[in-house]
């Protein structure tokens, strides 16, 4: 978001909530698993006499490809067993007042699980609020070959969930919208057909729980909507059964340690047992070791092949849980050998992968769908957005205040995309009390536990732009202690919307629209631009609400969009990386509802950007050197001469508090010569850069303001110091001066005026004609010694 005062932001949010309430009143591992799956190959879902999907506002390429059952792929790739049963599909459905806490006797509708009630793919497609309780019912039969225990798994339900099997309560109530949970239902089962009932209450924005970008609003598209989107209530990830032994693994942690070339494995078990862990590659055993369940087992991997975005190599992992000589549980998994840290590189703190600096270029990825809202229609669709990022040269993705199904992380692991994972935030205007904090932190730990073994996840983002913020430093310390193997970002967008930087964690994170802006590392923390861009392009026929879309900077045409986009990447490459930038997050992967900032449209039918050009720009950015030795500029009196062919006799001068260029010769009068002479001093904001003081008006400096370059008196503020500081870069035939607070934007002469020019920008002074020459200067002897 752009920068706002906290009061304005909270007022805006309150108006939005009131308005919407009025409107809404009424691979390898999987191949091994697939060989013994009990679920038949899925067929395309058929419309039945009593159920059919609704027509979504926009259809994706996969809207009509939803299988029966939906999402038939094994849902938990890093803790996979050979037998399971998918319970997705058509369920009975009823909505009652939230005060009703026991299952209804009748169900008047049908819903397709796991698509939320607000979505077209569910067949319901209507708004839900905190006054509703959602009820789901279906029958199932446990396969005859299953023995011992049966677990009922829910990969995600939003928000409070109660479960009954054959009329009896299964386990405790579960609170949480983004984490998986299970119940052992063995003792509730009957021979033959069993009845499963699920009751869900989602308080939405009326509650204090993590909600991310959800906001109560009509499910039909409308103009406006801002940066918050349609709510997602109820079951939204796969529901499934699996048979287990009474002694079985409940969690598997796989932590690489490159310093010792070991993979550290911990297997949590329901009872005492021995875990035997085998690591293999290409079907050949690499190493095997055993230890007590619950204790760490270290496996030395000789000459480990490291996991990187360019080579996302995964080792196969097999875990056997044994009691005596009997194997009671067998698990397939995988692991990647990689490290992530912050260390000094060329004198600045930077993020390093496997000990080496790697610039992380990613997008803000919100995970919304016009047909499924929170749930992708198919696994292929789930993978599509990540593949689009790889195709356009990105090596990272920031999953923005939502947690995806485990298969999304599997695709990121396989494709080689680094993941910055946000913890979904509470609503922006909330000042959480102690119970709200406790619940949010519980869900945070659950998220970490569920995804800690994924090699693609390299950063936990604790809070965002001050939304529901509290105790920033303590939360960051809590997360770091809970998972010391990853980076922690205490606040993404510390410069925005009333956010408070906790001052700790591994990262300093600024937001800048359209940016890319600047973030500089401290003595302890690396710097990233956690959000920038937001370049918009509406594509007729592919808009959520035709004509209602918005962006941070509308481009109008695809050519302007691509030119501007490449200009932003040029700024980061030429100035940002050398200044200490370690990563950047472009807003965003796809359009979302009325936001039209995406690389692709919301329906994924049109890729708006030039894939080849953006891929090349990303490759150049990722390969940019961390040091860009600045040309030495002598202090003291000098004059700045134009080097553009045909204008070499023009010099920088001030006139009536504005900057210009003008022809200066020996015959020029003394006033012009004085105006064209500058005292070059150490930069007011950064002594390694420069400021230009007018010799005939001491205490006044060249500064940029609203792009125009002016000669103003130093008012002593940090803003003036920043605006009046220019850093030198090598130019062809001279020196380029980039704004200290806007790296990659340069002092340029245009039509005899001085401007702060942006490569690829849309202003007249940003045009491409002679841009390189116009932003290069010869530092020469002063006209007035």
XYZ file of C-alpha atoms in Angstrom:
785
model
C 0.000 0.000 0.000
C 1.082 3.586 -0.397
C 2.022 5.489 2.689
C -0.880 6.702 4.840
C -1.239 8.007 8.343
C -2.554 5.416 10.831
C -5.623 7.533 11.542
C -6.515 7.930 7.879
C -5.947 4.254 7.245
C -8.148 3.178 10.147
C -10.867 5.611 9.103
C -10.770 4.297 5.560
C -10.952 0.718 6.796
C -13.886 1.474 9.078
C -15.792 3.018 6.176
C -14.991 0.018 3.991
C -16.243 -2.393 6.667
C -19.454 -0.458 7.231
C -20.084 -0.190 3.500
C -19.579 -3.874 2.839
C -21.699 -4.911 5.826
C -24.578 -2.930 4.439
C -24.152 -4.638 1.092
C -23.990 -8.124 2.566
C -26.753 -8.165 5.117
C -28.637 -11.266 4.084
C 7.624 -35.987 -8.830
C 9.570 -38.820 -7.244
C 7.871 -39.172 -3.953
C 4.453 -38.898 -5.461
C 5.258 -41.537 -8.095
C 6.013 -44.034 -5.351
C 2.807 -43.154 -3.549
C 0.654 -43.287 -6.673
C 1.476 -46.924 -7.278
C -0.639 -48.015 -4.338
C -3.315 -45.333 -4.023
C -6.805 -46.596 -3.306
C -8.467 -43.710 -5.137
C -9.266 -44.363 -8.760
C -8.063 -42.016 -11.471
C -10.312 -38.963 -11.353
C -12.851 -38.278 -14.002
C -14.195 -34.887 -14.933
C -16.851 -33.858 -12.431
C -20.388 -34.352 -13.718
C -23.366 -32.118 -13.049
C -25.944 -34.056 -11.009
C -29.687 -33.637 -10.773
C -29.427 -31.760 -7.495
C -26.111 -29.949 -7.859
C -24.312 -27.864 -10.445
C -21.633 -25.186 -10.270
C -22.476 -21.520 -10.593
C -21.125 -19.391 -13.409
C -18.074 -17.440 -12.136
C -17.552 -13.813 -13.149
C -14.389 -14.954 -14.950
C -13.434 -18.449 -16.036
C -9.890 -19.753 -15.820
C -8.496 -22.402 -18.195
C -9.265 -24.943 -15.445
C -12.796 -23.895 -14.432
C -14.331 -26.722 -16.455
C -11.537 -29.180 -15.669
C -12.392 -29.818 -12.016
C -12.218 -33.577 -11.525
C -14.409 -35.942 -9.535
C -13.307 -35.891 -6.793
C -11.713 -32.435 -6.985
C -7.986 -32.159 -6.332
C -7.286 -35.912 -6.451
C -3.511 -35.595 -5.958
C -1.959 -36.829 -2.731
C -2.194 -33.751 -0.494
C 0.810 -34.127 1.862
C 3.975 -34.742 -0.206
C 6.482 -34.504 2.642
C 4.780 -37.053 4.855
C 3.265 -39.470 2.346
C 1.722 -42.879 2.973
C 0.674 -45.366 0.352
C -3.013 -45.590 1.282
C -5.572 -42.828 1.537
C -9.108 -41.893 0.525
C -10.133 -38.518 -0.874
C -13.366 -37.159 0.608
C -13.598 -34.124 -1.665
C -16.705 -33.934 -3.817
C -20.417 -33.235 -3.447
C -21.596 -32.942 0.179
C -24.944 -32.029 1.709
C -24.959 -28.412 2.874
C -27.002 -26.241 5.191
C -26.602 -22.778 6.710
C -28.083 -22.067 10.149
C -27.739 -19.205 12.621
C -24.347 -19.333 14.312
C -26.102 -19.890 17.630
C -27.002 -23.430 16.516
C -24.135 -25.634 17.666
C -25.604 -29.090 16.975
C -25.985 -30.597 13.504
C -29.270 -29.906 11.693
C -31.640 -32.739 10.865
C -32.111 -31.708 7.248
C -29.854 -30.315 4.535
C -31.449 -28.314 1.749
C -28.444 -27.760 -0.538
C -25.379 -29.425 -2.032
C -21.848 -28.048 -2.043
C -18.693 -29.143 -3.797
C -15.852 -29.543 -1.310
C -13.223 -28.099 -0.946
C -14.467 -24.911 -2.602
C -15.717 -22.220 -0.212
C -19.380 -21.253 -0.111
C -18.593 -17.842 -1.627
C -17.135 -19.422 -4.785
C -18.817 -20.386 -8.030
C -17.098 -23.771 -8.061
C -18.804 -24.692 -4.788
C -22.220 -24.368 -6.387
C -23.351 -22.009 -3.598
C -21.754 -18.646 -4.476
C -23.199 -16.383 -1.845
C -21.885 -14.294 1.003
C -21.383 -15.709 4.493
C -20.997 -13.672 7.672
C -20.422 -14.188 11.368
C -24.122 -14.761 11.959
C -23.982 -17.987 9.940
C -22.829 -21.477 10.754
C -22.021 -23.757 7.833
C -22.904 -27.447 7.983
C -21.487 -30.147 5.730
C -22.561 -33.800 5.569
C -21.528 -36.825 3.536
C -21.238 -40.582 3.894
C -18.176 -42.745 3.386
C -17.094 -46.357 3.675
C -13.726 -47.394 5.042
C -11.982 -49.839 2.658
C -12.022 -53.415 3.896
C -8.244 -53.719 3.829
C -7.671 -50.947 6.332
C -6.737 -52.128 9.802
C -5.713 -50.513 13.064
C -6.494 -46.784 13.231
C -8.203 -44.374 10.788
C -7.386 -40.679 10.718
C -9.640 -37.995 9.298
C -7.557 -35.112 7.904
C -8.580 -31.543 7.151
C -5.912 -29.563 5.321
C -7.592 -26.205 6.045
C -10.982 -24.963 7.215
C -11.811 -21.333 7.982
C -12.292 -20.922 10.916
C -13.797 -22.787 13.924
C -14.482 -26.422 13.135
C -16.389 -29.191 14.898
C -16.645 -32.724 13.543
C -19.122 -35.558 14.161
C -18.885 -39.140 12.911
C -22.050 -41.213 13.155
C -23.553 -38.637 15.485
C -20.665 -38.589 17.948
C -18.178 -35.764 18.386
C -14.731 -36.375 16.938
C -11.904 -34.713 18.861
C -11.784 -31.158 20.109
C -12.953 -28.009 18.366
C -10.265 -26.663 16.057
C -9.639 -22.927 15.705
C -7.530 -21.755 12.792
C -8.077 -20.982 9.148
C -4.720 -21.907 7.612
C -3.330 -25.007 9.322
C -4.060 -28.710 8.850
C -5.560 -30.802 11.639
C -6.634 -34.409 12.154
C -8.898 -36.599 14.270
C -8.531 -40.287 15.041
C -12.048 -41.510 14.270
C -11.455 -45.252 14.671
C -13.658 -45.668 17.715
C -16.510 -43.763 16.045
C -16.686 -45.932 12.916
C -19.372 -48.438 12.064
C -19.335 -51.348 9.666
C -20.259 -50.249 6.169
C -21.528 -46.722 5.629
C -20.529 -43.918 7.996
C -21.887 -40.386 8.238
C -19.550 -37.419 8.592
C -20.813 -33.980 9.641
C -18.679 -30.839 9.817
C -19.840 -27.594 11.405
C -17.922 -24.370 10.696
C -18.251 -20.877 12.081
C -16.264 -18.053 10.501
C -16.649 -14.704 12.292
C -14.875 -12.928 9.434
C -13.895 -9.325 10.090
C -16.061 -9.313 13.212
C -13.557 -11.640 14.870
C -10.012 -11.230 16.082
C -8.478 -14.156 14.186
C -6.076 -14.119 11.236
C -8.030 -13.169 8.102
C -5.431 -11.978 5.604
C -7.062 -10.112 2.705
C -10.584 -11.395 3.337
C -13.340 -8.820 3.710
C -17.121 -9.272 3.868
C -18.581 -8.106 0.582
C -20.990 -9.322 -2.086
C -19.733 -12.242 -4.142
C -20.912 -10.549 -7.340
C -18.267 -8.223 -8.810
C -18.674 -4.548 -8.129
C -16.564 -1.491 -8.659
C -14.126 -0.569 -5.918
C -13.119 -3.173 -3.386
C -9.670 -1.795 -2.720
C -6.907 -4.121 -1.648
C -9.234 -6.500 0.220
C -11.163 -9.278 -1.466
C -14.053 -11.719 -1.214
C -14.144 -13.738 1.995
C -13.505 -17.480 2.061
C -15.561 -19.385 4.633
C -15.573 -23.044 5.537
C -13.682 -25.990 4.072
C -11.153 -24.788 1.497
C -8.534 -27.535 1.303
C -8.711 -31.286 0.873
C -10.556 -33.546 3.335
C -9.224 -37.100 3.417
C -8.850 -40.378 5.297
C -5.767 -42.521 5.901
C -5.103 -45.742 7.809
C -2.324 -45.751 10.426
C -0.945 -48.056 13.070
C -1.529 -47.153 16.702
C 2.165 -46.285 16.626
C 2.671 -43.889 13.751
C 4.547 -40.734 12.802
C 2.735 -37.468 13.369
C 5.369 -35.014 12.136
C 8.575 -35.121 10.150
C 11.183 -32.352 10.409
C 13.980 -32.306 7.834
C 16.638 -29.658 8.467
C 19.758 -29.383 6.302
C 23.069 -28.382 7.900
C 25.602 -27.496 5.215
C 28.388 -26.839 7.723
C 28.473 -30.516 8.604
C 26.986 -31.798 5.307
C 24.228 -33.484 7.259
C 20.489 -33.780 7.007
C 18.978 -33.655 10.483
C 15.742 -35.608 10.757
C 13.305 -35.735 13.649
C 10.296 -38.052 13.532
C 7.524 -37.379 16.028
C 5.562 -40.508 16.950
C 2.444 -41.362 18.918
C 4.373 -43.974 20.923
C 7.946 -45.058 21.591
C 9.545 -46.474 18.466
C 12.733 -46.501 16.412
C 12.913 -44.403 13.270
C 15.053 -45.691 10.395
C 15.792 -42.949 7.879
C 17.182 -43.600 4.411
C 18.283 -40.884 1.996
C 18.560 -41.831 -1.653
C 19.092 -40.239 -5.042
C 17.967 -41.661 -8.353
C 16.970 -44.895 -6.659
C 20.428 -45.361 -5.102
C 20.892 -45.222 -1.343
C 23.092 -42.374 -0.187
C 23.004 -42.888 3.580
C 20.893 -44.503 6.271
C 20.712 -44.028 10.042
C 18.388 -44.797 12.924
C 17.446 -43.420 16.312
C 14.644 -43.167 18.806
C 11.518 -41.452 17.516
C 11.410 -37.910 18.804
C 15.200 -37.683 18.784
C 17.233 -36.082 16.034
C 18.904 -38.400 13.551
C 21.850 -36.928 11.624
C 22.668 -38.316 8.198
C 26.041 -37.395 6.708
C 25.655 -36.751 2.980
C 28.934 -36.946 1.076
C 29.458 -34.036 -1.316
C 25.829 -32.932 -1.100
C 24.223 -31.598 -4.231
C 22.867 -28.249 -3.125
C 19.324 -27.026 -3.705
C 19.258 -23.725 -5.634
C 16.725 -21.966 -7.871
C 18.826 -22.985 -10.882
C 19.221 -26.570 -9.667
C 16.388 -27.440 -7.258
C 17.724 -30.886 -6.505
C 15.751 -32.969 -4.013
C 16.888 -36.091 -2.206
C 14.344 -38.851 -1.649
C 13.762 -39.665 2.011
C 12.170 -42.831 3.386
C 11.245 -43.210 7.047
C 10.370 -46.522 8.641
C 8.978 -46.534 12.147
C 9.729 -49.787 13.962
C 8.746 -51.425 17.222
C 11.209 -54.237 17.741
C 11.682 -55.849 14.338
C 8.248 -54.876 13.064
C 7.787 -51.931 10.715
C 4.592 -50.165 11.795
C 4.714 -47.064 9.598
C 6.413 -46.246 6.301
C 6.678 -42.666 5.038
C 7.972 -41.210 1.795
C 9.360 -37.694 1.760
C 12.033 -35.504 0.224
C 14.595 -32.907 1.309
C 16.772 -30.199 -0.188
C 20.237 -29.320 1.031
C 20.534 -25.566 1.327
C 21.269 -22.821 3.827
C 19.991 -19.284 4.194
C 21.636 -16.522 6.209
C 22.673 -12.886 6.350
C 26.335 -11.963 6.166
C 28.578 -9.121 5.033
C 29.342 -9.081 1.307
C 31.374 -6.198 -0.095
C 30.922 -4.353 3.165
C 27.132 -4.631 3.363
C 24.802 -7.090 5.069
C 23.157 -9.249 2.420
C 21.044 -12.384 2.150
C 23.136 -15.386 1.148
C 21.933 -18.756 -0.127
C 24.384 -21.592 0.486
C 26.892 -19.000 1.672
C 26.797 -16.933 -1.540
C 24.916 -13.729 -2.270
C 21.945 -14.294 -4.547
C 19.675 -11.383 -5.320
C 16.098 -12.532 -4.727
C 13.665 -11.193 -7.300
C 10.053 -12.139 -6.685
C 6.430 -11.133 -6.831
C 3.669 -10.571 -4.319
C 1.488 -13.644 -4.728
C -1.977 -13.510 -3.154
C -3.424 -16.858 -4.236
C -6.943 -15.801 -5.220
C -9.059 -17.287 -8.019
C -12.163 -15.882 -9.743
C -13.818 -19.307 -9.773
C -12.541 -20.867 -6.519
C -11.714 -17.719 -4.447
C -9.209 -19.277 -1.981
C -8.905 -22.638 -3.759
C -7.330 -23.293 -7.155
C -9.632 -25.377 -9.365
C -6.962 -28.003 -10.109
C -3.414 -28.884 -9.121
C -2.258 -27.763 -12.560
C -3.815 -24.365 -11.869
C -2.117 -24.234 -8.454
C 1.229 -24.788 -10.169
C 0.557 -22.346 -13.014
C 1.317 -19.136 -11.123
C 4.653 -20.506 -9.918
C 5.561 -21.704 -13.400
C 4.736 -18.250 -14.765
C 7.261 -16.761 -12.352
C 9.950 -19.217 -13.446
C 9.183 -18.478 -17.095
C 9.614 -14.753 -16.495
C 12.924 -15.200 -14.672
C 11.913 -14.718 -11.040
C 13.665 -16.830 -8.424
C 11.444 -15.973 -5.441
C 7.805 -15.500 -4.468
C 6.334 -13.784 -1.431
C 3.148 -15.573 -0.398
C 1.149 -12.627 0.870
C -0.814 -13.132 4.102
C -2.247 -16.470 3.018
C -0.959 -20.031 3.478
C -1.341 -22.339 0.499
C -1.919 -26.116 0.442
C 1.142 -28.263 0.953
C 1.199 -29.144 -2.735
C 1.891 -25.479 -3.557
C 5.076 -25.720 -1.493
C 5.889 -29.005 -3.231
C 5.677 -27.243 -6.602
C 7.905 -24.412 -5.319
C 10.406 -26.984 -4.038
C 10.432 -28.792 -7.388
C 10.543 -25.680 -9.573
C 13.184 -23.902 -7.511
C 11.385 -20.823 -6.239
C 12.481 -19.289 -2.950
C 9.491 -18.530 -0.727
C 8.986 -15.663 1.684
C 5.981 -16.854 3.690
C 3.770 -14.307 5.425
C 1.820 -15.098 8.522
C -1.787 -14.081 7.691
C -2.571 -10.903 9.540
C -5.452 -9.951 11.754
C -7.683 -7.216 10.399
C -5.788 -3.923 9.943
C -7.668 -1.860 12.511
C -7.493 -4.462 15.292
C -5.671 -3.815 18.542
C -5.459 -7.456 19.669
C -6.094 -8.479 23.247
C -4.269 -11.302 25.033
C -6.496 -14.154 23.723
C -6.193 -12.854 20.154
C -2.416 -12.696 20.463
C -2.241 -16.200 21.896
C -4.373 -17.634 19.090
C -2.422 -15.811 16.374
C 0.891 -17.015 17.762
C -0.466 -20.555 18.028
C -1.421 -20.452 14.352
C 1.993 -18.984 13.486
C 3.739 -21.918 15.150
C 1.405 -24.347 13.390
C 2.287 -22.773 10.039
C 5.999 -23.127 10.756
C 5.598 -26.735 11.877
C 3.646 -27.612 8.763
C 6.138 -26.112 6.308
C 9.493 -26.111 8.123
C 10.828 -28.995 5.995
C 10.228 -27.278 2.654
C 13.601 -26.178 1.221
C 11.982 -23.375 -0.782
C 10.859 -21.508 2.362
C 13.683 -19.173 3.365
C 11.890 -16.407 5.273
C 9.012 -15.986 7.691
C 7.339 -12.575 7.425
C 5.762 -11.923 10.813
C 3.691 -8.776 10.309
C 2.715 -6.535 7.394
C 2.346 -2.745 7.260
C 1.129 -2.563 10.829
C -2.020 -4.626 10.235
C -3.083 -5.903 13.645
C 0.469 -5.221 14.758
C 1.702 -5.711 18.293
C 4.932 -6.440 20.178
C 6.924 -6.601 16.965
C 10.294 -7.356 18.537
C 8.961 -10.076 20.827
C 7.104 -11.772 17.970
C 10.211 -11.738 15.779
C 12.294 -13.232 18.575
C 9.632 -15.874 19.175
C 9.678 -16.896 15.504
C 13.465 -16.935 15.305
C 13.683 -19.127 18.395
C 11.046 -21.485 17.001
C 12.843 -21.807 13.665
C 16.438 -20.546 13.821
C 17.213 -22.036 10.388
C 15.336 -19.336 8.472
C 15.332 -15.575 8.140
C 12.758 -13.555 10.052
C 11.242 -10.317 8.794
C 9.651 -8.592 11.792
C 7.641 -6.112 9.687
C 7.256 -5.903 5.938
C 6.765 -2.262 5.043
C 8.169 -0.548 8.103
C 7.722 2.782 6.318
C 4.009 2.341 5.662
C 0.628 2.750 7.288
C 1.594 3.218 10.882
C 3.879 0.206 10.928
C 6.409 -0.037 13.740
C 9.786 -1.617 13.109
C 10.660 -3.975 15.931
C 14.314 -3.205 15.234
C 15.277 -6.875 15.191
C 15.028 -9.896 12.943
C 17.224 -10.363 9.892
C 15.626 -7.942 7.446
C 14.851 -4.258 6.927
C 11.852 -4.128 4.593
C 10.501 -1.019 2.811
C 7.454 -0.678 0.552
C 7.482 1.759 -2.336
C 4.771 2.260 -4.942
C 5.592 2.478 -7.738
C 9.195 2.488 -6.619
C 11.358 0.595 -6.638
C 12.506 2.957 -3.925
C 15.371 2.215 -1.625
C 16.126 0.102 1.416
C 19.615 0.201 2.893
C 21.075 -2.480 5.155
C 22.074 -1.768 8.720
C 25.061 -3.166 10.562
C 23.033 -6.275 11.430
C 20.172 -6.575 8.932
C 19.939 -7.037 5.181
C 17.641 -4.748 3.202
C 14.795 -5.574 0.822
C 11.987 -3.769 -0.937
C 9.141 -6.019 0.194
C 6.609 -4.411 -2.165
C 6.939 -2.160 -5.193
C 5.524 -1.760 -8.671
C 1.792 -2.133 -9.038
C 1.891 -1.205 -12.721
C -1.589 -1.609 -14.123
C -3.110 -2.630 -17.431
C -6.785 -3.398 -17.962
C -7.520 -6.111 -20.513
C -11.082 -5.883 -21.855
C -12.956 -9.135 -21.522
C -10.744 -10.223 -18.628
C -11.778 -7.769 -15.901
C -13.503 -8.686 -12.632
C -15.794 -5.665 -12.969
C -15.498 -4.141 -16.460
C -14.089 -0.660 -16.125
C -13.815 -0.907 -12.347
C -10.182 -1.928 -12.059
C -7.434 0.139 -10.446
C -3.675 0.056 -10.118
C -0.905 2.043 -8.489
C 0.124 3.413 -11.880
C -1.992 2.702 -14.951
C 0.005 2.152 -18.133
C -2.748 2.085 -20.724
C -0.961 -0.109 -23.275
C 1.102 -3.276 -23.162
C 4.070 -1.473 -24.705
C 4.043 1.172 -21.976
C 3.647 -1.513 -19.325
C 6.668 -3.450 -20.553
C 8.817 -0.361 -21.040
C 8.018 0.882 -17.541
C 8.558 -2.565 -16.068
C 12.000 -2.944 -17.600
C 12.838 0.556 -16.383
C 12.147 -0.462 -12.779
C 14.408 -3.483 -13.172
C 17.103 -1.259 -14.681
C 16.988 1.008 -11.638
C 17.524 -1.888 -9.260
C 20.274 -3.378 -11.391
C 22.285 -0.202 -11.907
C 21.890 1.303 -8.451
C 19.908 -0.822 -6.005
C 22.095 -3.910 -5.712
C 25.328 -1.961 -5.312
C 23.632 0.177 -2.640
C 22.972 -2.980 -0.628
C 19.568 -4.210 -1.796
C 19.185 -7.994 -1.331
C 15.722 -8.604 -2.732
C 12.604 -7.096 -4.231
C 8.948 -8.062 -4.460
C 6.928 -6.795 -7.423
C 3.182 -6.318 -7.015
C 1.925 -8.718 -8.308
C 1.705 -12.174 -9.940
C -1.836 -11.831 -11.263
C -4.650 -9.338 -11.101
C -6.881 -9.915 -8.075
C -10.530 -8.923 -8.374
C -10.407 -5.190 -9.179
C -6.646 -4.877 -8.773
C -5.113 -4.916 -12.263
C -1.448 -4.890 -11.242
C -0.712 -8.437 -12.363
C 1.762 -9.955 -14.770
C -1.326 -11.876 -15.918
C -5.054 -11.271 -15.775
C -7.110 -12.576 -12.857
C -8.532 -15.372 -15.015
C -4.996 -16.429 -16.069
C -6.146 -16.230 -19.686
C -3.772 -13.415 -20.718
C -0.124 -12.841 -19.800
C 0.217 -9.069 -20.008
C 3.990 -8.792 -19.859
C 6.609 -9.611 -22.470
C 7.877 -12.880 -21.013
C 11.221 -12.863 -22.837
C 12.029 -9.219 -21.978
C 11.154 -9.645 -18.310
C 13.102 -12.899 -18.090
C 16.187 -11.182 -19.492
C 15.747 -8.239 -17.099
C 15.470 -10.627 -14.153
C 18.555 -12.544 -15.214
C 20.532 -9.306 -15.478
C 19.273 -8.121 -12.087
C 20.107 -11.397 -10.357
C 23.589 -11.305 -11.914
C 24.237 -7.650 -11.017
C 27.519 -7.054 -9.143
C 27.376 -6.175 -5.473
C 29.981 -3.474 -5.913
C 29.859 -0.718 -8.466
C 33.004 1.336 -7.851
C 31.900 4.938 -8.042
C 34.070 7.347 -9.987
C 35.937 9.732 -7.733
C 34.549 13.240 -7.899
C 36.845 15.893 -6.490
C 35.422 18.107 -3.789
C 35.490 21.865 -4.082
C 34.405 24.190 -6.865
C 33.467 22.671 -10.207
C 31.086 23.118 -13.094
C 28.962 20.378 -14.653
C 28.962 20.225 -18.433
C 26.522 18.452 -20.755
C 28.087 15.655 -22.830
C 25.152 15.060 -25.217
C 26.321 15.527 -28.797
C 25.495 19.000 -30.066
C 25.006 20.436 -26.577
C 28.515 20.146 -25.165
C 28.789 23.889 -24.451
C 25.915 23.876 -21.938
C 26.394 23.801 -18.162
C 24.231 23.269 -15.092
C 23.108 26.602 -13.613
C 20.458 27.835 -11.192
C 18.041 30.579 -12.035
C 15.126 31.762 -9.913
C 15.535 28.699 -7.643
C 15.295 26.194 -10.508
C 17.928 24.138 -12.266
C 18.654 24.586 -15.949
C 21.420 24.130 -18.488
C 22.701 27.068 -20.469
C 25.521 27.862 -22.860
C 28.447 29.324 -20.918
C 31.543 30.772 -22.559
C 34.419 33.042 -21.594
C 32.288 35.900 -22.874
C 29.402 35.111 -20.525
C 28.610 37.613 -17.774
C 29.717 37.087 -14.184
C 26.216 36.251 -12.953
C 25.880 33.300 -15.340
C 29.382 32.074 -14.507
C 28.574 32.225 -10.802
C 25.235 30.451 -11.327
C 27.082 27.714 -13.251
C 29.659 27.087 -10.529
C 29.036 24.649 -7.698
C 30.816 23.747 -4.519
C 30.862 19.928 -4.417
C 30.686 18.796 -0.788
C 30.111 15.475 0.978
C 26.480 14.403 0.642
C 24.182 15.878 3.249
C 22.541 12.469 3.789
C 25.537 10.261 3.000
C 29.138 11.453 3.061
C 30.139 8.835 0.477
C 27.958 10.695 -2.042
C 27.783 14.388 -2.979
C 25.774 17.561 -2.627
C 26.013 20.580 -4.930
C 26.080 23.940 -3.141
C 25.589 27.131 -5.101
C 28.753 29.248 -4.709
C 26.897 32.541 -4.922
C 24.153 31.406 -2.508
C 25.942 29.443 0.214
C 23.643 27.068 2.091
C 21.481 26.408 -0.967
C 21.747 23.121 -2.858
C 20.515 21.303 -5.914
C 17.673 19.051 -4.804
C 14.872 17.168 -6.535
C 11.269 17.830 -5.613
C 8.342 16.351 -7.538
C 10.939 15.346 -10.160
C 11.981 18.940 -10.908
C 15.535 19.766 -9.816
C 15.687 23.009 -7.842
C 18.096 25.215 -5.962
C 16.753 25.559 -2.432
C 18.004 26.588 0.974
C 18.841 23.735 3.323
C 16.042 23.605 5.885
C 17.898 21.078 8.025
C 15.321 18.307 7.604
C 16.231 14.701 6.758
C 14.012 14.962 3.675
C 15.963 17.894 2.298
C 19.271 16.159 2.996
C 18.047 13.081 1.125
C 16.704 15.087 -1.817
C 19.961 17.058 -2.066
C 22.293 14.046 -2.029
C 23.520 12.557 -5.295
C 25.645 9.451 -5.743
C 28.147 9.092 -8.573
C 28.084 6.251 -11.070
C 30.237 5.553 -14.088
C 28.777 6.950 -17.289
C 29.955 6.653 -20.861
C 32.206 9.658 -21.263
C 31.468 11.133 -17.861
C 29.694 10.718 -14.524
C 26.057 9.922 -13.777
C 24.415 11.245 -10.625
C 21.623 9.171 -9.101
C 19.333 10.400 -6.344
C 20.416 8.992 -2.987
C 16.830 8.324 -1.925
C 15.726 7.088 -5.364
C 18.581 4.959 -6.700
C 18.380 4.461 -10.425
C 16.731 7.830 -11.069
C 19.179 10.293 -12.531
C 19.945 13.999 -12.891
C 18.989 14.746 -16.487
C 18.751 17.766 -18.736
C 15.635 17.931 -20.868
C 14.588 20.915 -22.946
C 17.158 23.023 -21.049
C 15.621 22.066 -17.684
C 16.972 19.761 -14.987
C 14.824 16.809 -13.961
C 15.034 13.627 -11.946
C 14.534 11.132 -14.770
C 13.354 7.544 -14.478
C 14.415 4.897 -16.998
C 11.267 3.659 -18.674
C 9.185 6.346 -16.953
C 6.057 7.828 -18.458
C 6.931 11.527 -18.088
C 8.200 13.580 -20.998
C 11.618 13.982 -19.351
C 11.910 10.166 -19.077
C 11.849 9.558 -22.831
C 14.391 7.180 -24.315
C 15.916 9.596 -26.858
C 19.539 10.247 -25.804
C 18.667 9.173 -22.233
C 22.130 7.771 -21.497
C 23.917 10.871 -22.759
C 21.499 13.313 -21.143
C 22.090 11.726 -17.733
C 25.901 11.853 -18.040
C 27.969 14.881 -17.004
C 31.530 16.099 -17.309
C 32.877 17.486 -14.027
C 35.144 20.324 -15.046
C 37.048 23.299 -13.753
C 34.805 25.996 -12.273
C 33.824 29.077 -14.187
C 34.454 31.018 -10.974
C 37.623 29.763 -9.207
